[in-house]
Short mmCIF file of C-alpha atoms and ligand atoms in Angstrom, two decimals:
data_model
loop_
_atom_site.label_atom_id
_atom_site.label_comp_id
_atom_site.label_asym_id
_atom_site.label_seq_id
_atom_site.Cartn_x
_atom_site.Cartn_y
_atom_site.Cartn_z
CA UNK Q 210 117.00 79.90 111.64
CA UNK Q 211 115.42 82.64 113.71
CA UNK Q 212 113.00 84.61 111.48
CA UNK Q 213 113.44 82.61 108.55
CA UNK Q 214 110.21 81.75 106.64
CA UNK Q 215 109.95 78.23 105.62
CA UNK Q 216 107.23 76.65 103.30
CA UNK Q 217 107.15 72.95 103.74
CA UNK Q 218 105.47 71.18 100.95
CA UNK Q 219 104.13 67.60 101.69
CA UNK Q 220 103.11 65.20 99.04
CA UNK Q 221 101.39 61.80 99.19
CA UNK Q 222 103.99 59.26 100.47
CA UNK Q 223 104.13 57.21 103.66
CA UNK Q 224 107.22 59.30 104.61
CA UNK Q 225 104.89 62.07 105.25
CA UNK Q 226 104.61 61.10 108.92
CA UNK Q 227 108.48 62.02 109.18
CA UNK Q 228 107.67 65.54 108.00
CA UNK Q 229 106.15 66.21 111.46
CA UNK Q 230 109.47 65.91 112.98
CA UNK Q 231 110.99 68.04 110.23
CA UNK Q 232 108.42 70.87 110.99
CA UNK Q 233 109.37 70.43 114.77
CA UNK Q 234 113.06 70.96 113.99
CA UNK Q 235 112.42 74.25 112.08
CA UNK Q 236 110.08 75.62 114.89
CA UNK Q 237 112.63 74.68 117.67
CA UNK Q 238 115.22 76.61 115.61
CA UNK Q 239 113.01 79.75 115.64
CA UNK Q 240 111.77 79.48 112.00
CA UNK Q 241 108.28 80.57 110.96
CA UNK Q 242 106.73 77.62 109.07
CA UNK Q 243 103.76 77.27 106.85
CA UNK Q 244 102.71 73.81 105.54
CA UNK Q 245 101.29 73.04 102.12
CA UNK Q 246 99.73 69.60 101.53
CA UNK Q 247 98.41 67.91 98.39
CA UNK Q 248 95.27 65.87 98.64
CA UNK Q 249 97.02 62.74 98.71
CA UNK Q 250 99.35 63.83 101.54
CA UNK Q 251 96.16 64.20 103.81
CA UNK Q 252 95.79 60.46 103.45
CA UNK Q 253 98.95 59.92 105.08
CA UNK Q 254 99.12 62.55 108.08
CA UNK Q 255 96.31 65.04 109.04
CA UNK Q 256 96.37 68.61 108.51
CA UNK Q 257 95.55 69.08 112.15
CA UNK Q 258 98.94 67.48 113.19
CA UNK Q 259 100.72 69.76 110.82
CA UNK Q 260 98.84 72.88 111.70
CA UNK Q 261 99.46 72.29 115.58
CA UNK Q 262 103.15 71.61 114.90
CA UNK Q 263 103.63 74.53 112.56
CA UNK Q 264 101.57 76.93 114.58
CA UNK Q 265 99.85 78.15 111.22
CA UNK Q 266 96.82 76.75 109.43
CA UNK Q 267 97.75 74.25 106.62
CA UNK Q 268 96.75 74.99 103.02
CA UNK Q 269 95.61 72.47 100.56
CA UNK Q 270 93.16 74.04 98.17
CA UNK Q 271 92.97 77.11 96.18
CA UNK Q 272 89.71 78.10 98.10
CA UNK Q 273 87.63 76.97 100.93
CA UNK Q 274 84.46 75.29 99.45
CA UNK Q 275 82.49 76.26 102.74
CA UNK Q 276 83.05 79.95 102.71
CA UNK Q 277 84.70 80.74 99.44
CA UNK Q 278 87.76 82.10 101.11
CA UNK Q 279 90.34 82.33 98.45
CA UNK Q 280 93.99 81.06 99.05
CA UNK Q 281 96.33 82.75 96.64
CA UNK Q 282 98.08 80.52 94.44
CA UNK Q 283 101.42 82.55 94.57
CA UNK Q 284 101.48 84.14 97.95
CA UNK Q 285 103.26 81.46 99.88
CA UNK Q 286 105.92 81.08 97.24
CA UNK Q 287 106.80 84.84 97.39
CA UNK Q 288 106.60 84.76 101.18
CA UNK Q 289 109.16 81.98 101.75
CA UNK Q 290 112.81 82.25 102.33
CA UNK Q 291 113.20 78.58 101.53
CA UNK Q 292 110.59 76.00 100.16
CA UNK Q 293 111.12 72.35 101.30
CA UNK Q 294 109.20 69.63 99.64
CA UNK Q 295 109.37 66.51 101.75
CA UNK Q 296 108.38 63.89 100.82
CA UNK Q 297 108.69 64.60 97.16
CA UNK Q 298 106.88 61.87 95.33
CA UNK Q 299 107.78 60.72 91.70
CA UNK Q 300 104.56 62.46 90.54
CA UNK Q 301 105.28 65.91 92.18
CA UNK Q 302 108.81 65.70 90.95
CA UNK Q 303 107.54 65.14 87.42
CA UNK Q 304 105.04 67.96 87.62
CA UNK Q 305 107.69 70.26 89.14
CA UNK Q 306 110.01 69.47 86.37
CA UNK Q 307 107.30 70.24 83.65
CA UNK Q 308 105.85 73.05 85.23
CA UNK Q 309 102.28 71.48 85.84
CA UNK Q 310 100.16 73.61 88.10
CA UNK Q 311 97.35 71.60 89.22
CA UNK Q 312 97.55 72.09 93.06
CA UNK Q 313 98.34 74.77 95.48
CA UNK Q 314 101.66 73.20 96.28
CA UNK Q 315 102.77 73.27 92.71
CA UNK Q 316 101.58 76.81 91.89
CA UNK Q 317 103.32 78.03 95.11
CA UNK Q 318 106.43 76.15 93.63
CA UNK Q 319 106.18 77.77 90.35
CA UNK Q 320 106.12 81.18 91.91
CA UNK Q 321 108.72 80.68 94.54
CA UNK Q 322 111.71 83.18 94.26
CA UNK Q 323 113.57 81.33 97.03
CA UNK Q 324 115.85 78.39 97.16
CA UNK Q 325 113.91 75.11 96.77
CA UNK Q 326 114.98 71.75 98.53
CA UNK Q 327 113.34 68.42 97.76
CA UNK Q 328 113.54 65.10 99.52
CA UNK Q 329 112.44 62.30 97.13
CA UNK Q 330 110.51 59.44 98.65
CA UNK Q 331 109.19 56.45 96.61
CA UNK Q 332 109.55 52.73 95.92
CA UNK Q 333 112.98 51.56 94.66
CA UNK Q 334 111.75 50.85 91.08
CA UNK Q 335 110.10 54.15 90.84
CA UNK Q 336 113.03 55.93 92.06
CA UNK Q 337 115.42 54.12 89.76
CA UNK Q 338 113.15 54.62 86.59
CA UNK Q 339 114.94 56.84 84.02
CA UNK Q 340 112.03 59.24 83.97
CA UNK Q 341 112.39 59.89 87.67
CA UNK Q 342 116.20 59.97 87.54
CA UNK Q 343 115.76 62.55 84.61
CA UNK Q 344 113.35 64.77 86.57
CA UNK Q 345 115.58 64.67 89.67
CA UNK Q 346 118.77 65.78 87.69
CA UNK Q 347 116.83 68.38 85.85
CA UNK Q 348 115.50 69.89 89.09
CA UNK Q 349 119.22 69.95 90.35
CA UNK Q 350 120.40 71.51 87.24
CA UNK Q 351 117.84 74.20 87.68
CA UNK Q 352 119.44 75.12 90.95
CA UNK Q 353 117.24 73.12 93.45
CA UNK Q 354 118.90 71.12 96.30
CA UNK Q 355 118.14 67.57 96.53
CA UNK Q 356 118.39 65.69 99.79
CA UNK Q 357 118.76 62.45 98.43
CA UNK Q 358 116.71 59.28 99.43
CA UNK Q 359 118.43 56.81 101.78
CA UNK Q 360 118.62 53.13 101.14
CA UNK Q 361 116.84 50.56 103.48
CA UNK Q 362 113.79 48.82 104.05
CA UNK Q 363 110.81 50.61 102.04
CA UNK Q 364 107.13 50.53 102.81
CA UNK Q 365 106.59 48.05 100.18
CA UNK Q 366 108.74 45.44 102.20
CA UNK Q 367 111.46 45.70 99.39
CA UNK Q 368 115.05 46.72 100.26
CA UNK Q 369 116.67 49.40 98.16
CA UNK Q 370 117.06 53.21 97.63
CA UNK Q 371 113.90 55.29 97.95
CA UNK Q 372 113.56 56.13 101.56
CA UNK Q 373 113.11 59.73 102.48
CA UNK Q 374 116.14 61.39 104.12
CA UNK Q 375 115.90 61.46 107.88
CA UNK Q 376 114.24 64.90 109.09
CA UNK Q 377 117.39 66.04 110.89
CA UNK Q 378 119.45 65.65 107.64
CA UNK Q 379 116.91 67.72 105.78
CA UNK Q 380 116.74 70.24 108.28
CA UNK Q 381 120.72 70.54 108.56
CA UNK Q 382 120.90 70.73 104.76
CA UNK Q 383 118.77 73.96 104.86
CA UNK Q 384 120.36 75.22 107.85
CA UNK Q 385 123.78 74.82 106.31
CA UNK Q 386 122.74 76.49 103.25
CA UNK Q 387 121.83 79.71 105.04
CA UNK Q 388 124.73 79.60 107.09
CA UNK Q 389 127.00 79.24 104.22
CA UNK Q 390 125.50 82.18 102.57
CA UNK Q 391 125.93 84.56 105.44
CA UNK Q 392 129.00 85.92 103.98
CA UNK Q 393 128.52 89.33 105.75
CA UNK Q 394 127.54 87.94 109.14
CA UNK Q 395 128.97 90.18 111.92
CA UNK Q 396 129.35 93.18 109.43
CA UNK Q 397 127.48 96.50 109.93
CA UNK Q 398 126.41 98.12 106.72
CA UNK Q 399 125.06 101.71 106.18
CA UNK Q 400 123.13 102.52 103.08
CA UNK Q 401 121.75 105.83 102.09
CA UNK Q 402 118.66 105.61 99.70
CA UNK Q 403 116.06 107.75 97.80
CA UNK Q 404 116.01 111.53 97.19
CA UNK Q 405 116.19 114.36 99.68
CA UNK Q 406 113.65 117.16 99.93
CA UNK Q 407 114.80 120.61 100.32
CA UNK Q 408 112.26 122.93 101.66
CA UNK Q 409 111.28 126.01 99.96
CA UNK Q 410 108.39 126.75 102.18
CA UNK Q 411 105.92 124.61 104.38
CA UNK Q 412 104.42 123.01 101.13
CA UNK Q 413 107.02 123.09 98.56
CA UNK Q 414 110.49 121.50 98.07
CA UNK Q 415 113.25 120.89 95.76
CA UNK Q 416 113.57 117.08 95.10
CA UNK Q 417 114.41 114.41 92.35
CA UNK Q 418 112.78 111.36 90.93
CA UNK Q 419 114.86 108.86 92.87
CA UNK Q 420 112.58 105.90 93.93
CA UNK Q 421 115.02 104.29 96.57
CA UNK Q 422 114.63 100.98 94.88
CA UNK Q 423 118.36 100.26 94.28
CA UNK Q 424 119.13 101.28 97.86
CA UNK Q 425 116.38 99.05 99.33
CA UNK Q 426 117.44 96.11 96.99
CA UNK Q 427 121.19 96.55 98.27
CA UNK Q 428 119.77 96.52 101.95
CA UNK Q 429 117.70 93.35 101.35
CA UNK Q 430 120.70 91.69 99.75
CA UNK Q 431 123.16 92.74 102.60
CA UNK Q 432 120.60 91.45 105.27
CA UNK Q 433 120.19 88.10 103.33
CA UNK Q 434 124.02 87.78 103.64
CA UNK Q 435 123.89 88.14 107.51
CA UNK Q 436 124.89 91.90 107.75
CA UNK Q 437 123.28 94.28 110.35
CA UNK Q 438 121.84 97.03 108.06
CA UNK Q 439 120.91 100.59 108.39
CA UNK Q 440 119.21 102.63 105.85
CA UNK Q 441 119.25 106.37 106.10
CA UNK Q 442 116.49 106.96 103.68
CA UNK Q 443 115.13 110.01 101.89
CA UNK Q 444 111.18 110.10 101.26
CA UNK Q 445 110.15 107.15 99.19
CA UNK Q 446 107.19 105.10 98.90
CA UNK Q 447 108.51 101.57 99.23
CA UNK Q 448 107.63 99.31 102.09
CA UNK Q 449 110.25 98.84 104.80
CA UNK Q 450 112.12 95.66 104.41
CA UNK Q 451 111.83 93.34 107.47
CA UNK Q 452 114.93 93.05 109.68
CA UNK Q 453 116.55 96.16 108.62
CA UNK Q 454 116.70 99.35 110.54
CA UNK Q 455 115.19 102.34 108.33
CA UNK Q 456 115.89 105.89 109.66
CA UNK Q 457 113.70 108.30 107.70
CA UNK Q 458 115.21 111.83 106.75
CA UNK Q 459 114.23 114.60 104.51
CA UNK Q 460 116.83 116.98 103.82
CA UNK Q 461 120.63 116.56 102.72
CA UNK Q 462 121.54 118.25 105.95
CA UNK Q 463 119.54 115.48 108.15
CA UNK Q 464 120.91 112.63 105.91
CA UNK Q 465 124.47 114.08 106.76
CA UNK Q 466 123.91 114.12 110.46
CA UNK Q 467 122.65 110.59 110.59
CA UNK Q 468 125.34 109.44 108.36
CA UNK Q 469 128.05 111.03 110.43
CA UNK Q 470 126.44 109.26 113.47
CA UNK Q 471 126.51 105.82 112.23
CA UNK Q 472 129.52 105.75 109.91
CA UNK Q 473 132.15 105.30 112.63
CA UNK Q 474 130.99 102.00 113.58
CA UNK Q 475 130.06 100.68 110.16
CA UNK Q 476 132.20 98.28 108.16
CA UNK Q 477 130.53 98.97 104.78
CA UNK Q 478 128.80 102.02 103.43
CA UNK Q 479 127.01 102.38 100.24
CA UNK Q 480 126.02 105.99 99.09
CA UNK Q 481 123.07 105.40 96.92
CA UNK Q 482 120.97 108.37 97.77
CA UNK Q 483 120.33 111.10 95.12
CA UNK Q 484 121.32 113.94 97.42
CA UNK Q 485 120.47 117.50 96.49
CA UNK Q 486 123.57 119.51 95.61
CA UNK Q 487 121.98 122.82 96.50
CA UNK Q 488 119.29 123.82 99.14
CA UNK Q 489 117.23 127.08 99.52
CA UNK Q 490 119.45 129.62 101.43
CA UNK Q 491 116.27 130.29 103.48
CA UNK Q 492 113.07 128.12 103.89
CA UNK Q 493 110.06 130.52 104.27
CA UNK Q 494 107.99 129.55 107.50
CA UNK Q 495 104.84 130.52 105.76
CA UNK Q 496 103.46 129.60 102.36
CA UNK Q 497 105.03 131.89 99.69
CA UNK Q 498 102.21 133.79 98.03
CA UNK Q 499 101.82 134.23 94.31
CA UNK Q 500 102.81 137.85 92.88
CA UNK Q 501 103.03 139.25 89.50
CA UNK Q 502 106.95 139.50 89.75
CA UNK Q 503 109.44 136.88 88.80
CA UNK Q 504 110.52 134.74 91.61
CA UNK Q 505 114.07 133.63 92.53
CA UNK Q 506 115.26 131.31 95.02
CA UNK Q 507 118.63 131.54 96.41
CA UNK Q 508 120.42 128.33 96.76
CA UNK Q 509 123.52 127.52 98.69
CA UNK Q 510 125.42 124.26 98.31
CA UNK Q 511 124.84 121.42 100.51
CA UNK Q 512 127.56 119.35 101.91
CA UNK Q 513 128.89 116.47 100.10
CA UNK Q 514 128.08 113.57 102.29
CA UNK Q 515 130.16 110.79 100.51
CA UNK Q 516 133.06 113.19 100.59
CA UNK Q 517 132.80 114.13 104.24
CA UNK Q 518 132.79 110.30 105.05
CA UNK Q 519 135.61 109.77 102.77
CA UNK Q 520 137.68 112.18 104.86
CA UNK Q 521 137.24 110.20 108.00
CA UNK Q 522 137.18 106.69 106.59
CA UNK Q 523 139.39 104.44 108.44
CA UNK Q 524 141.56 101.43 107.37
CA UNK Q 525 139.22 98.38 107.12
CA UNK Q 526 136.18 100.67 106.44
CA UNK Q 527 134.69 100.46 102.90
CA UNK Q 528 132.97 103.44 101.17
CA UNK Q 529 130.95 102.82 97.84
CA UNK Q 530 129.55 105.59 95.80
CA UNK Q 531 127.11 105.82 92.84
CA UNK Q 532 127.29 108.18 89.89
CA UNK Q 533 124.32 109.02 87.70
CA UNK Q 534 125.71 110.71 84.54
CA UNK Q 535 124.32 111.90 81.30
CA UNK Q 536 127.56 112.53 79.41
CA UNK Q 537 131.26 111.92 79.80
CA UNK Q 538 130.16 109.10 82.14
CA UNK Q 539 133.33 107.15 82.76
CA UNK Q 540 135.50 110.40 83.09
CA UNK Q 541 133.04 111.93 85.44
CA UNK Q 542 132.60 108.82 87.68
CA UNK Q 543 136.35 108.35 87.82
CA UNK Q 544 136.71 111.98 89.02
CA UNK Q 545 134.18 111.34 91.84
CA UNK Q 546 135.83 108.18 92.83
CA UNK Q 547 139.15 109.98 93.81
CA UNK Q 548 137.38 113.18 95.04
CA UNK Q 549 135.30 111.31 97.40
CA UNK Q 550 137.84 108.75 98.51
CA UNK Q 551 135.73 105.82 97.53
CA UNK Q 552 136.75 102.16 97.29
CA UNK Q 553 134.63 101.78 94.00
CA UNK Q 554 131.99 103.81 92.19
CA UNK Q 555 128.89 102.30 90.50
CA UNK Q 556 128.04 104.14 87.26
CA UNK Q 557 124.57 104.53 86.03
CA UNK Q 558 124.33 106.23 82.59
CA UNK Q 559 121.00 107.84 81.69
CA UNK Q 560 121.83 107.10 78.09
CA UNK Q 561 121.22 103.44 78.79
CA UNK Q 562 117.51 102.32 78.43
CA UNK Q 563 116.05 100.83 81.68
CA UNK Q 564 118.63 102.19 83.84
CA UNK Q 565 118.47 104.89 86.51
CA UNK Q 566 115.72 106.42 88.42
CA UNK Q 567 112.14 104.67 88.79
CA UNK Q 568 112.95 101.52 86.95
CA UNK Q 569 113.01 98.16 88.21
CA UNK Q 570 115.93 97.31 86.18
CA UNK Q 571 119.37 98.75 86.15
CA UNK Q 572 122.45 98.64 84.00
CA UNK Q 573 125.70 99.44 85.77
CA UNK Q 574 129.50 99.71 85.15
CA UNK Q 575 131.92 99.54 88.19
CA UNK Q 576 135.03 101.80 88.21
CA UNK Q 577 137.84 100.63 90.48
CA UNK Q 578 140.74 102.71 92.03
CA UNK Q 579 143.10 100.78 89.55
CA UNK Q 580 141.43 102.24 86.67
CA UNK Q 581 139.70 98.74 85.93
CA UNK Q 582 136.13 98.76 84.66
CA UNK Q 583 133.60 96.06 84.77
CA UNK Q 584 130.55 96.29 82.77
CA UNK Q 585 127.32 94.40 83.60
CA UNK Q 586 124.16 93.67 81.46
CA UNK Q 587 120.64 95.24 82.17
CA UNK Q 588 119.37 93.34 85.20
CA UNK Q 589 116.79 93.52 87.78
CA UNK Q 590 117.82 95.83 90.64
CA UNK Q 591 117.93 92.69 92.86
CA UNK Q 592 120.35 91.15 90.68
CA UNK Q 593 122.37 94.26 90.46
CA UNK Q 594 122.56 94.46 94.21
CA UNK Q 595 124.06 90.96 94.25
CA UNK Q 596 126.75 91.82 91.49
CA UNK Q 597 127.75 94.98 93.75
CA UNK Q 598 127.79 93.00 96.90
CA UNK Q 599 129.84 90.21 95.24
CA UNK Q 600 132.34 92.97 94.27
CA UNK Q 601 132.42 94.28 97.75
CA UNK Q 602 133.08 90.83 99.17
CA UNK Q 603 135.98 90.38 96.68
CA UNK Q 604 137.73 93.47 97.79
CA UNK Q 605 137.28 92.63 101.37
CA UNK Q 606 138.93 89.40 100.91
CA UNK Q 607 142.05 91.06 99.38
N1 CTP F 918 126.42 112.29 97.22
C1 CTP F 918 126.48 112.66 98.51
N2 CTP F 918 126.25 113.88 98.96
C2 CTP F 918 125.87 114.76 98.06
C3 CTP F 918 125.97 114.53 96.65
C4 CTP F 918 126.34 113.37 96.41
O1 CTP F 918 126.76 111.78 99.42
N3 CTP F 918 125.74 116.21 98.63
C5 CTP F 918 127.08 111.07 96.91
C6 CTP F 918 125.83 110.22 96.04
O2 CTP F 918 125.20 109.45 96.97
C7 CTP F 918 126.56 109.25 95.18
C8 CTP F 918 127.90 109.97 94.86
O3 CTP F 918 128.07 111.20 95.95
O4 CTP F 918 127.13 108.15 95.85
C9 CTP F 918 127.86 110.87 93.59
O5 CTP F 918 126.70 111.65 93.53
P1 CTP F 918 126.33 112.52 92.14
O6 CTP F 918 125.05 113.32 92.48
O7 CTP F 918 126.71 111.59 90.94
O8 CTP F 918 127.62 113.43 92.21
P2 CTP F 918 127.97 114.85 92.75
O9 CTP F 918 129.18 114.78 93.54
O10 CTP F 918 126.71 115.44 93.45
O11 CTP F 918 128.42 115.65 91.43
P3 CTP F 918 127.40 116.17 90.19
O12 CTP F 918 125.90 116.21 90.77
O13 CTP F 918 127.92 117.48 89.95
O14 CTP F 918 127.45 115.12 89.09
#
């Protein structure tokens, strides 16, 4: 769990005291923990206890009434790698199911992009009530993971189902979830991303509109699947993803040099950069001055990095390319697949709305060596990254 960011949401149930042990399990395992409590939860366990154990301030309110400090109602949901709501009362489960956003825990839940786990805890009749059962089942159908309540003696003195699962069981469910999804654990991945800049003089260059978003989304997805990821990145203005090595380069020649250095030890290489095919034959060392004459820049071809790596690719190494085409798309992409000795090529057509440079979305087709073509819908670049990684894993299993 090292480095994993866990938000623990505590709602108002007597089992809240057990969540102290849950927080300790995550901290012992190297996770970073932030705790959200509802007002009712504070009646059962103090924020001081939870802040001390989690090593972070506990958040309850949208703002601090004493100094007006504002707690963003969405930040934690976006920060988390997992959100664990334990104990989850009947009231909170109902609000989660119906999207009610009347406290910080619920607004964080509604903005969370990560897997959500919940551990119901309540009296047996409340637990068995069809309304509660429907809420639990709806949340499971939404993709959330329920660590179901245990049977035993309840706080009311009654005996039955409704007792929150033990902290260790909740912790192990979250841990197993991450472990199971570490399908690229032990694999080294190299990704090229962004444009290249080819210098004309100290202040001018030949470049292109690549934003690097697709390459960085691929890197993030590989990291989430447990791979050790290196991006060789042209100049982009996206923030560097945590837990990924980013090597900044400018020109096609620098990108080639770094790729040749890292490629021999990588298992999977994804060539996503929009590399310049031509570079000025000479870069002036001083700024070129304006004259009345026409201006010509002599260009010489750059090396095709993907093709160079394709030549030295060994058994067991995988090389994936991209093709951005405006016409004769499939024919051109199929040609590049062979020429560069790729395992498959991801085709973007500039004729598709929302695909290609600069967008947050992409629409791809994947062309395989056996002439098979898979077409995908328009999706966010994060979802496209998942589709591409799924195809890589399918080929690796063959
Ligand atoms: N590529 C590369 N080095 C280059 C040019 C391209 O590694 N000098 C890689 C790209 O990262 C991409 C694939 O090759 O994965 C195809 O790039 P693309 O620009 O579509 O193809 P080119 O081979 O450059 O052909 P053209 O520009 O003529 O379409």
